[in-house]
mmCIF file of C-alpha atoms and ligand atoms in Angstrom:
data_model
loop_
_atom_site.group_PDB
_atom_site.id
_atom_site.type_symbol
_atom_site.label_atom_id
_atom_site.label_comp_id
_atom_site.label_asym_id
_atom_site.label_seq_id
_atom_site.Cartn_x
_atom_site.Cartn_y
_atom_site.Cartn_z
ATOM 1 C CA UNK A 1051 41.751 -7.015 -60.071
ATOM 2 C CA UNK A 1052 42.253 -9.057 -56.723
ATOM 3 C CA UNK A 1053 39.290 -11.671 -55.909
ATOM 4 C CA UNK A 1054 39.126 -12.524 -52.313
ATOM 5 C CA UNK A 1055 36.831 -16.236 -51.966
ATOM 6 C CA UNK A 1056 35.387 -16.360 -48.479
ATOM 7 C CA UNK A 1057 36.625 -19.498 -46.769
ATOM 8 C CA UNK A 1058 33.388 -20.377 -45.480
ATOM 9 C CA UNK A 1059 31.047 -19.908 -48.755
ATOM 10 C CA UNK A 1060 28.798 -22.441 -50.083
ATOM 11 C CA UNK A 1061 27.271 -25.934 -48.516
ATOM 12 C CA UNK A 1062 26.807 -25.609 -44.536
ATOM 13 C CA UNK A 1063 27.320 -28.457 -42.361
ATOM 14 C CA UNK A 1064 23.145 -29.117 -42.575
ATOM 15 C CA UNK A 1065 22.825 -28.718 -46.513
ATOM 16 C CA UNK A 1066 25.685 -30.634 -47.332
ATOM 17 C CA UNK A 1067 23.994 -33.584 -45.117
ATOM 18 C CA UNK A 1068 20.832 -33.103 -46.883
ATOM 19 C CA UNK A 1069 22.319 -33.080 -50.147
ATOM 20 C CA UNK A 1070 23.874 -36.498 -49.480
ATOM 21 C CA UNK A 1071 20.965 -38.214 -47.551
ATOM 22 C CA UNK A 1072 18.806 -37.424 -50.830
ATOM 23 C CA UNK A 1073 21.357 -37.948 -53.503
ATOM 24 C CA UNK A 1074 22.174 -41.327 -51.802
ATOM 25 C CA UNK A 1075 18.124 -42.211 -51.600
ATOM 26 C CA UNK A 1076 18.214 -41.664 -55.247
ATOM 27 C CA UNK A 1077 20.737 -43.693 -56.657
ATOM 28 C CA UNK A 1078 19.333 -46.500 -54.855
ATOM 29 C CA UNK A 1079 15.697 -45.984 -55.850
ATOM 30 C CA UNK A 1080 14.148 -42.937 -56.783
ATOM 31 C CA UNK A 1081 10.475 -44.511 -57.440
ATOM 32 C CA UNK A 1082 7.560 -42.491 -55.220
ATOM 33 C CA UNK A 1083 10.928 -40.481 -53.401
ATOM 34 C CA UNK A 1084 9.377 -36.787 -52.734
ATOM 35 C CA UNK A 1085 10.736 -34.288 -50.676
ATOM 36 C CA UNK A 1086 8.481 -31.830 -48.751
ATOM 37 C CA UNK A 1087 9.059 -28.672 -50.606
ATOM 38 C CA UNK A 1088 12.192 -27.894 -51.710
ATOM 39 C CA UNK A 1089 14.695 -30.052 -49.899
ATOM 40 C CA UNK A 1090 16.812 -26.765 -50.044
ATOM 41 C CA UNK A 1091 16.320 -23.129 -50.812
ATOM 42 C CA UNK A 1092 18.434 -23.320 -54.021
ATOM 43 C CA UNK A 1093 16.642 -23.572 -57.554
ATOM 44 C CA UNK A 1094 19.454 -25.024 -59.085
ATOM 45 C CA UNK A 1095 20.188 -28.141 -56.983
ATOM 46 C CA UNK A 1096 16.295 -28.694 -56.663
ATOM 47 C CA UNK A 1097 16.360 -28.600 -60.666
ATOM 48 C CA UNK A 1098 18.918 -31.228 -60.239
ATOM 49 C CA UNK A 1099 17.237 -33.444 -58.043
ATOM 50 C CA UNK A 1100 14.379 -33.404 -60.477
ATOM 51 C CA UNK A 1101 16.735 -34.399 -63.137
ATOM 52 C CA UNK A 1102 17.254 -37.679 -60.509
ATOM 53 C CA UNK A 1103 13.594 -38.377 -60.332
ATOM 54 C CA UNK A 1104 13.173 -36.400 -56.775
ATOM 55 C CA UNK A 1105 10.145 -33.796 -56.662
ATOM 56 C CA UNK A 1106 8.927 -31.635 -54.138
ATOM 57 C CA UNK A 1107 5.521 -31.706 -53.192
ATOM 58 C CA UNK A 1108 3.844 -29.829 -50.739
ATOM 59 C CA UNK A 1109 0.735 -31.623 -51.228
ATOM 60 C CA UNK A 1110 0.811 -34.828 -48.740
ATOM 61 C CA UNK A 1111 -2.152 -36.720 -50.965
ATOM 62 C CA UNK A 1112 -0.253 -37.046 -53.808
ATOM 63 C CA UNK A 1113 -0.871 -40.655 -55.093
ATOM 64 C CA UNK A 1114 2.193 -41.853 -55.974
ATOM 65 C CA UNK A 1115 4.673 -41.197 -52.864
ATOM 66 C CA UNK A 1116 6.168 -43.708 -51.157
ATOM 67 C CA UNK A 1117 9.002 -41.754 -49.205
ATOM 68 C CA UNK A 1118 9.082 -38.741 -48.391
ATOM 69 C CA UNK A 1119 11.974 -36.555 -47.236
ATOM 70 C CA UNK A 1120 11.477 -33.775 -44.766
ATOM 71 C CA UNK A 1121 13.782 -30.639 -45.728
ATOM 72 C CA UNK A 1122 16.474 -29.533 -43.913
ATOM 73 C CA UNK A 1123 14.329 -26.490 -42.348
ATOM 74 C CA UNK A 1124 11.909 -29.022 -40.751
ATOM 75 C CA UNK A 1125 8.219 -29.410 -40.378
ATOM 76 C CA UNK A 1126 5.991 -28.832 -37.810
ATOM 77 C CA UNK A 1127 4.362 -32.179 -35.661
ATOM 78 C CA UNK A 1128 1.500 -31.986 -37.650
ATOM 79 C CA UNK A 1129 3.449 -32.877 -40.724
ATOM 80 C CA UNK A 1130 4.808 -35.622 -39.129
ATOM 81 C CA UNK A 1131 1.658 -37.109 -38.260
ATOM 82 C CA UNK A 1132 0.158 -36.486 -41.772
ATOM 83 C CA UNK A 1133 2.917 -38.632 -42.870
ATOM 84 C CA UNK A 1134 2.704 -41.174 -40.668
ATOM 85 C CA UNK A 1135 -1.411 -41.037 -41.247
ATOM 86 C CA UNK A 1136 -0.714 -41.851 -44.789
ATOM 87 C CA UNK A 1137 1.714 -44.789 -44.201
ATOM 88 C CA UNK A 1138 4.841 -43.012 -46.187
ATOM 89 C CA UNK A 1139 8.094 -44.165 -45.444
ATOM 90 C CA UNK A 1140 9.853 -40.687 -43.742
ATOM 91 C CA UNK A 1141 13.194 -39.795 -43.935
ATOM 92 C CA UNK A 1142 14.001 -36.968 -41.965
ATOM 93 C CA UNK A 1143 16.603 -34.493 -43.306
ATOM 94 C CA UNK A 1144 15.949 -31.445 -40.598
ATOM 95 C CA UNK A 1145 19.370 -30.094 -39.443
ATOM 96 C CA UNK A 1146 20.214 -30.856 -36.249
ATOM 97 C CA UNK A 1147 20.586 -27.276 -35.348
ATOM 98 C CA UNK A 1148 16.702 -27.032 -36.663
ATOM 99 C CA UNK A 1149 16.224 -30.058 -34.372
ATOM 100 C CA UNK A 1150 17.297 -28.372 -31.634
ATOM 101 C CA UNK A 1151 15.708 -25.232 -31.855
ATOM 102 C CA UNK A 1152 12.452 -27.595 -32.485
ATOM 103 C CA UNK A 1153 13.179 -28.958 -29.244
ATOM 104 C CA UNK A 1154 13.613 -25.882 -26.948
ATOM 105 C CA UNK A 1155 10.529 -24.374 -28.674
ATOM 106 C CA UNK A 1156 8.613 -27.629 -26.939
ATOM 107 C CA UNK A 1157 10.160 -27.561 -24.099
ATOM 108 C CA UNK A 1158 9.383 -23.966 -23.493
ATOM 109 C CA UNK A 1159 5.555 -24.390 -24.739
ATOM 110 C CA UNK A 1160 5.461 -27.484 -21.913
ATOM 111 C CA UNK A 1161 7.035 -25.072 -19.092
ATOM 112 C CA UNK A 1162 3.744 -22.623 -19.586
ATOM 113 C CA UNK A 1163 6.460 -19.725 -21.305
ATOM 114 C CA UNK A 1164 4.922 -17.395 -23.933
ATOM 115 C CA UNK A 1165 7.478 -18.431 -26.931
ATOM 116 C CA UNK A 1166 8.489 -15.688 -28.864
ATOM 117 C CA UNK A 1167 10.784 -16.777 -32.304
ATOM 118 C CA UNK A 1168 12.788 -14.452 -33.364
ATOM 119 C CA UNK A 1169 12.780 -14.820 -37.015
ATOM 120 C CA UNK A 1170 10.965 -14.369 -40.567
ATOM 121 C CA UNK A 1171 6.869 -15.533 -39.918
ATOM 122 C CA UNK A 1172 7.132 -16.703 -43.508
ATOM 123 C CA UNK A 1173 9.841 -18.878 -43.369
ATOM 124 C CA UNK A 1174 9.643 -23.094 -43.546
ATOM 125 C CA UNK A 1175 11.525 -23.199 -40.384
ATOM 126 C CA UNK A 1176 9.439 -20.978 -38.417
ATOM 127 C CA UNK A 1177 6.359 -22.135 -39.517
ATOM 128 C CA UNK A 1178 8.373 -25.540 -37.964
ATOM 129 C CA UNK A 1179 8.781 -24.063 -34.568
ATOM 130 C CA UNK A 1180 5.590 -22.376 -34.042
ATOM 131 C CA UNK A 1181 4.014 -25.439 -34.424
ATOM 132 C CA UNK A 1182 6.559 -27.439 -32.041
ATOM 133 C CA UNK A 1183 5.674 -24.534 -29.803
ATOM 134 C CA UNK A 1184 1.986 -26.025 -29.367
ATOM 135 C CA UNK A 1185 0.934 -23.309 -32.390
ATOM 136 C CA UNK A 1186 0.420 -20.572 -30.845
ATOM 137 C CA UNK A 1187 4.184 -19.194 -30.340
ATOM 138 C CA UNK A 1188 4.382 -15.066 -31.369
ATOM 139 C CA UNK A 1189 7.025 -14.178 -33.954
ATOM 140 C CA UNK A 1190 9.072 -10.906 -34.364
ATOM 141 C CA UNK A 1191 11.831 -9.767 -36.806
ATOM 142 C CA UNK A 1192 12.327 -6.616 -35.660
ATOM 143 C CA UNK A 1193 12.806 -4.737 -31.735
ATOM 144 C CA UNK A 1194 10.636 -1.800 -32.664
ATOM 145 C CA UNK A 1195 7.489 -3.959 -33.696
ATOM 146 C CA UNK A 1196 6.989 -6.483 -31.039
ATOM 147 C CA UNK A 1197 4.045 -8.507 -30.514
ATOM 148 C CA UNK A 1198 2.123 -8.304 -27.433
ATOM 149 C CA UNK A 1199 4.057 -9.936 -24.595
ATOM 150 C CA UNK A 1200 2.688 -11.813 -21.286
ATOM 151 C CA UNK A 1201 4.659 -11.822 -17.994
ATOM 152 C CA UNK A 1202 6.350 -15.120 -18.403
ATOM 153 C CA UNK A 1203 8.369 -15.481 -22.060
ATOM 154 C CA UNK A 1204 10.488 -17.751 -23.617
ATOM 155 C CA UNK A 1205 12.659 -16.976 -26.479
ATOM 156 C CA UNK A 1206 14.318 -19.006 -29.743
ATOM 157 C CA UNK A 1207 15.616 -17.833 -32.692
ATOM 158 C CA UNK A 1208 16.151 -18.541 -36.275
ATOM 159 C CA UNK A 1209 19.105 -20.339 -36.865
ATOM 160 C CA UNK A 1210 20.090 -18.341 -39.691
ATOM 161 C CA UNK A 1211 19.202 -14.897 -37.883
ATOM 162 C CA UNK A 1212 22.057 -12.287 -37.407
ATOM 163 C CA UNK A 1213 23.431 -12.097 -33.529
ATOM 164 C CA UNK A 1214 22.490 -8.910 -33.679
ATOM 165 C CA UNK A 1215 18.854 -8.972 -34.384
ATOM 166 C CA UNK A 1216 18.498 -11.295 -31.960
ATOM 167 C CA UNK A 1217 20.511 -9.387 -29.345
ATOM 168 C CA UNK A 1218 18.338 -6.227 -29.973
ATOM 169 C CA UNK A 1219 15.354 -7.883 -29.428
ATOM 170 C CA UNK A 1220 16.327 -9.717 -26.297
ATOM 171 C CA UNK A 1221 17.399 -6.110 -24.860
ATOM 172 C CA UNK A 1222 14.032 -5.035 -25.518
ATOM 173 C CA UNK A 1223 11.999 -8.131 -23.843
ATOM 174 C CA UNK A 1224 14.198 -8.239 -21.261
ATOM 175 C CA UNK A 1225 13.326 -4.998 -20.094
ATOM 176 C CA UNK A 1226 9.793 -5.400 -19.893
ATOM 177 C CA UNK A 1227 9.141 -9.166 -18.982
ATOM 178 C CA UNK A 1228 9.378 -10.431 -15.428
ATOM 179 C CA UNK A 1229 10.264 -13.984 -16.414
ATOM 180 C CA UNK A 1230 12.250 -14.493 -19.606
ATOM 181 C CA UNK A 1231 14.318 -17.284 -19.923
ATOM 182 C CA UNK A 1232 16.329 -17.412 -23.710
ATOM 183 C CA UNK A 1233 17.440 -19.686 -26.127
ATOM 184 C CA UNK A 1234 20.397 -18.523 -28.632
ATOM 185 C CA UNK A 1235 19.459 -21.727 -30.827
ATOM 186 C CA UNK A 1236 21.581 -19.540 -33.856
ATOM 187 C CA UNK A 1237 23.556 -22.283 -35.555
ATOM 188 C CA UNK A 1238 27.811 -21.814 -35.661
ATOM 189 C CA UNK A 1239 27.939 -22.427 -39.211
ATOM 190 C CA UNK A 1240 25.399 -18.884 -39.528
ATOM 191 C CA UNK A 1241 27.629 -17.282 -36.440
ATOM 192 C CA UNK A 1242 30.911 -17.963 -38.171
ATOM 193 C CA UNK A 1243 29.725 -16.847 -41.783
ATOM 194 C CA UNK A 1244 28.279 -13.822 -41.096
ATOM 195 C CA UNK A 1245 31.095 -13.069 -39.150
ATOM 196 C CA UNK A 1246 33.609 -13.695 -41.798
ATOM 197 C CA UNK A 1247 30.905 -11.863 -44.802
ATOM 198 C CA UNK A 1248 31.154 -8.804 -42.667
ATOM 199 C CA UNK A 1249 34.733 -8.684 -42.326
ATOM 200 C CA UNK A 1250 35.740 -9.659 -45.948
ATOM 201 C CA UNK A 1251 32.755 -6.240 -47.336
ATOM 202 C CA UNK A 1252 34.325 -4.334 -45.327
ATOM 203 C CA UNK A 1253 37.669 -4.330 -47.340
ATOM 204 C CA UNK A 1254 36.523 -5.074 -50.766
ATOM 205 C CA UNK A 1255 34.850 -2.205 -53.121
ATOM 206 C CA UNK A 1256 32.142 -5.080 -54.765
ATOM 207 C CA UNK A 1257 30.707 -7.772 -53.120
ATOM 208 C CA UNK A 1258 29.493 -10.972 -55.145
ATOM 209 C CA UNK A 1259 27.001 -12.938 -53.277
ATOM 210 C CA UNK A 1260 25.923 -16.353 -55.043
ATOM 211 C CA UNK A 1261 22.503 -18.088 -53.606
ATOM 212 C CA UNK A 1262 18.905 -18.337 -54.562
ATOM 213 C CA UNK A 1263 17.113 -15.355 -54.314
ATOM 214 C CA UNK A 1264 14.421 -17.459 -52.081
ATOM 215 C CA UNK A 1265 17.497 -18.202 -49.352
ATOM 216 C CA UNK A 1266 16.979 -16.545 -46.296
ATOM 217 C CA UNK A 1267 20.895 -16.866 -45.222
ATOM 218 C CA UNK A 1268 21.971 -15.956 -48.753
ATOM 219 C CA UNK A 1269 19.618 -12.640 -48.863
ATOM 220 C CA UNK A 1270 21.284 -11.804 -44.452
ATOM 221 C CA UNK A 1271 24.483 -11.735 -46.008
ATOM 222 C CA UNK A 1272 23.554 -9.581 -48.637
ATOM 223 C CA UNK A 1273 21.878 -7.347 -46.201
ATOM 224 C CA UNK A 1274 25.019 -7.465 -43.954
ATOM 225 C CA UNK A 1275 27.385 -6.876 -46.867
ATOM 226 C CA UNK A 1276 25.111 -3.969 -47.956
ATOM 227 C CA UNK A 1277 25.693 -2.428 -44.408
ATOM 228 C CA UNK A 1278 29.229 -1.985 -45.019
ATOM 229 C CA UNK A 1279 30.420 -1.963 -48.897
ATOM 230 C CA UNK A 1280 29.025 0.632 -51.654
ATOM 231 C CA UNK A 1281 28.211 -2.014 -54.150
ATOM 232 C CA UNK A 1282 26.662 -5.257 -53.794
ATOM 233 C CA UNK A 1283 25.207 -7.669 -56.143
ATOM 234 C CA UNK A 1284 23.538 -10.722 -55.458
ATOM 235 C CA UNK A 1285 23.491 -13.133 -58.185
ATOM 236 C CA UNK A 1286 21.834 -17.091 -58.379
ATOM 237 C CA UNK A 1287 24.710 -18.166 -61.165
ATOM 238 C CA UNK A 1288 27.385 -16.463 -63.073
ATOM 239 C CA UNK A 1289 24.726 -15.789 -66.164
ATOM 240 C CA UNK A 1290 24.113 -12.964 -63.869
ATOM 241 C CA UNK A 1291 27.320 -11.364 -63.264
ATOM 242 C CA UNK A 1292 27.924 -8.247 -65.659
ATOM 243 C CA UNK A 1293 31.457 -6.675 -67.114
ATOM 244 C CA UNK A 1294 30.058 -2.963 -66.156
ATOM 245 C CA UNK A 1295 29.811 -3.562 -62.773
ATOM 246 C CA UNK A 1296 33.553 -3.792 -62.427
ATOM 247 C CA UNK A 1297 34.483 -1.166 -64.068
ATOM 248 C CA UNK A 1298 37.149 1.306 -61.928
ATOM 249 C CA UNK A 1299 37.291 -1.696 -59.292
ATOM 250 C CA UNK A 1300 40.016 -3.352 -58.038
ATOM 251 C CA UNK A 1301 39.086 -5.366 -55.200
ATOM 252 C CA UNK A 1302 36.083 -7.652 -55.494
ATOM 253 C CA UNK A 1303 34.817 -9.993 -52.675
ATOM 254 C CA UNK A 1304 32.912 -13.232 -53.268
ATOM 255 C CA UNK A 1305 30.840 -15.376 -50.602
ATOM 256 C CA UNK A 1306 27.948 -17.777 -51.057
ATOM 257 C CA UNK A 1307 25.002 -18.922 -48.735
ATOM 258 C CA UNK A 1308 24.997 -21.980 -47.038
ATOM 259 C CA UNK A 1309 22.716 -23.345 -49.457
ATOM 260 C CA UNK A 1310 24.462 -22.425 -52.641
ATOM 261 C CA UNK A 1311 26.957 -26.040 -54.383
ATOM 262 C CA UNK A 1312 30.163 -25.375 -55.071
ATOM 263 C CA UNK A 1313 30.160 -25.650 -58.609
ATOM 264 C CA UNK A 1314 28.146 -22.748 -59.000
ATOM 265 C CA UNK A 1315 30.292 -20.480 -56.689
ATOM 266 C CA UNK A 1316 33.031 -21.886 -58.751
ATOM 267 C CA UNK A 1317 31.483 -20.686 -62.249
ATOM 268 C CA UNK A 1318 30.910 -17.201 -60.802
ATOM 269 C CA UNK A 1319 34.921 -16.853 -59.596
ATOM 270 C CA UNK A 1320 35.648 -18.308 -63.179
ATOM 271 C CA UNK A 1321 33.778 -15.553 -64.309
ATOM 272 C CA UNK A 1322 35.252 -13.090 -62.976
ATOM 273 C CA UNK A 1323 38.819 -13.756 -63.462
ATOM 274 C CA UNK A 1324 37.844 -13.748 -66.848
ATOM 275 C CA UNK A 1325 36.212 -10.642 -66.524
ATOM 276 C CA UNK A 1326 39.159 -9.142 -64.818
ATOM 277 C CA UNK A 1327 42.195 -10.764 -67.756
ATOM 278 C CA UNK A 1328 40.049 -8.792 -70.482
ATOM 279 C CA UNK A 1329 40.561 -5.308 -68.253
HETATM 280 S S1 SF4 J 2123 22.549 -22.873 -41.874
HETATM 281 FE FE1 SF4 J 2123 22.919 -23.915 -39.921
HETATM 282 S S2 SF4 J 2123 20.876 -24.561 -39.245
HETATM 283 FE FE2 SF4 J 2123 20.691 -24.056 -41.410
HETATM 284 S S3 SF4 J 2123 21.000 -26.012 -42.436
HETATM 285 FE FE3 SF4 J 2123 23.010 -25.014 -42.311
HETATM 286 S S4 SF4 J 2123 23.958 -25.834 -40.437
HETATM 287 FE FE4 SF4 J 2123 21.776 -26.254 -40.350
#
């Protein structure tokens, strides 16, 4: 059985800066260190953190923080100034992409635009945005089911949404708004991922994808890979992975989100090759 690894699986750029900014924290002095909620969407590495004395709270009153880390998704202004209210040291882990994104949403909000997000309402980061976007930005996920629009909108996206979500839903807008002016605040790391997911389902006859289940770049390239290969799984670790599903294949794909450590994307290849020797 051949096992083609995407190049481009596991930590992103963001994560992986994260990852060390907490780690780092930690060795030095994990007394009252917090993060608010999960640093990352992985239930794995935030098991591990926990194992280093770092919790996630999403509860700013809690009596016994003394620094708190803000996720790589980011937090809205109020959250900042909740912090800040409280007198907690704050070290800020948003991704610069996020950071960005959070940026154009304000400046847009200041310039009197509507700001629509393109993204998932439910989501850390765009619960972020909307309120960088003064809170009262509309959100959308989909072209058909659009919000109600005024004459003069400006639109960001998710940085982990697919081009082509956003590029549907820009068509649309565009078509009815007199004043739009857009914001493709996608990171590369998504762009270049999804790009390479796509290509590598296409060829394979299974797709692996490794993340947590509560990863909203993890569950796009499941989605994607779905689009274009008969049989997908998407697994959290390589407990998961079952001998039936391979049986009559002979070209497997594996990928993992950006939020997903190495060593776990390692254990599922392991697995498989193992898997694939006892054929
Ligand atoms: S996926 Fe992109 S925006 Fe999100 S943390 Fe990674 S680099 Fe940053």
């Amino acid at each position: 059985m051949k096992i083609n690894i995407a190049k481009k699986a596991g930590f992103c750029f963001g994560v992986k800066r994260a990852i060390d900014i907490t780690f780092n924290l930690a060795k030095e002095d994990n007394k009252g260190l917090y993060t608010y909620g999960p640093l990352i969407h992985n239930p794995q590495v935030v098991e591990e953190l926990k194992s280093k004395g770092v919790k996630a709270v999403d509860d700013l009153t809690s009596p016994d923080i003394r620094t708190i880390i803000i996720r790589t998704h980011g937090v809205s202004p109020e959250v900042y100034a909740e912090t800040s209210k409280m007198g907690y040291n704050v070290i800020d882990a948003t991704c610069p992409f996020v950071k960005k994104a959070q940026n154009f949403a304000q400046i847009l909000n200041d310039e009197g635009y509507q700001v629509l997000i393109i993204g998932d309402k439910e989501h850390p980061e765009v619960q972020g945005l909307i309120g960088f976007a003064g809170g009262h930005a509309v959100v959308a996920d989909n072209a058909d089911h659009l919000p109600a629009l005024k004459n003069k909108v400006g639109i960001i996206v998710q940085t982990t949404q697919p081009f082509d979500t956003f590029r549907k839903i820009v068509l649309q807008v565009i078509s009815t708004v007199r004043e739009v002016k857009i914001y493709n605040t996608i990171c590369d790391f998504t762009a270049q991922r999804v790009k390479e997911t796509r290509e590598l389902a296409k060829k394979v006859e299974l797709m692996i994808i490794v993340g947590g289940k509560n990863s909203s770049n993890t569950n796009q390239l499941v989605k994607l890979s779905e689009d274009v290969c008969a049989k997908v799984y998407h697994v959290e670790t390589a407990e998961e992975i079952r001998e039936e599903w391979f049986q009559g294949i002979e070209n497997v794909g594996i990928t993992g989100g950006a939020s997903t450590p190495q060593w776990i994307i390692d254990d599922a290849v392991k697995k498989i090759r193992e898997i694939s020797v006892r054929r």
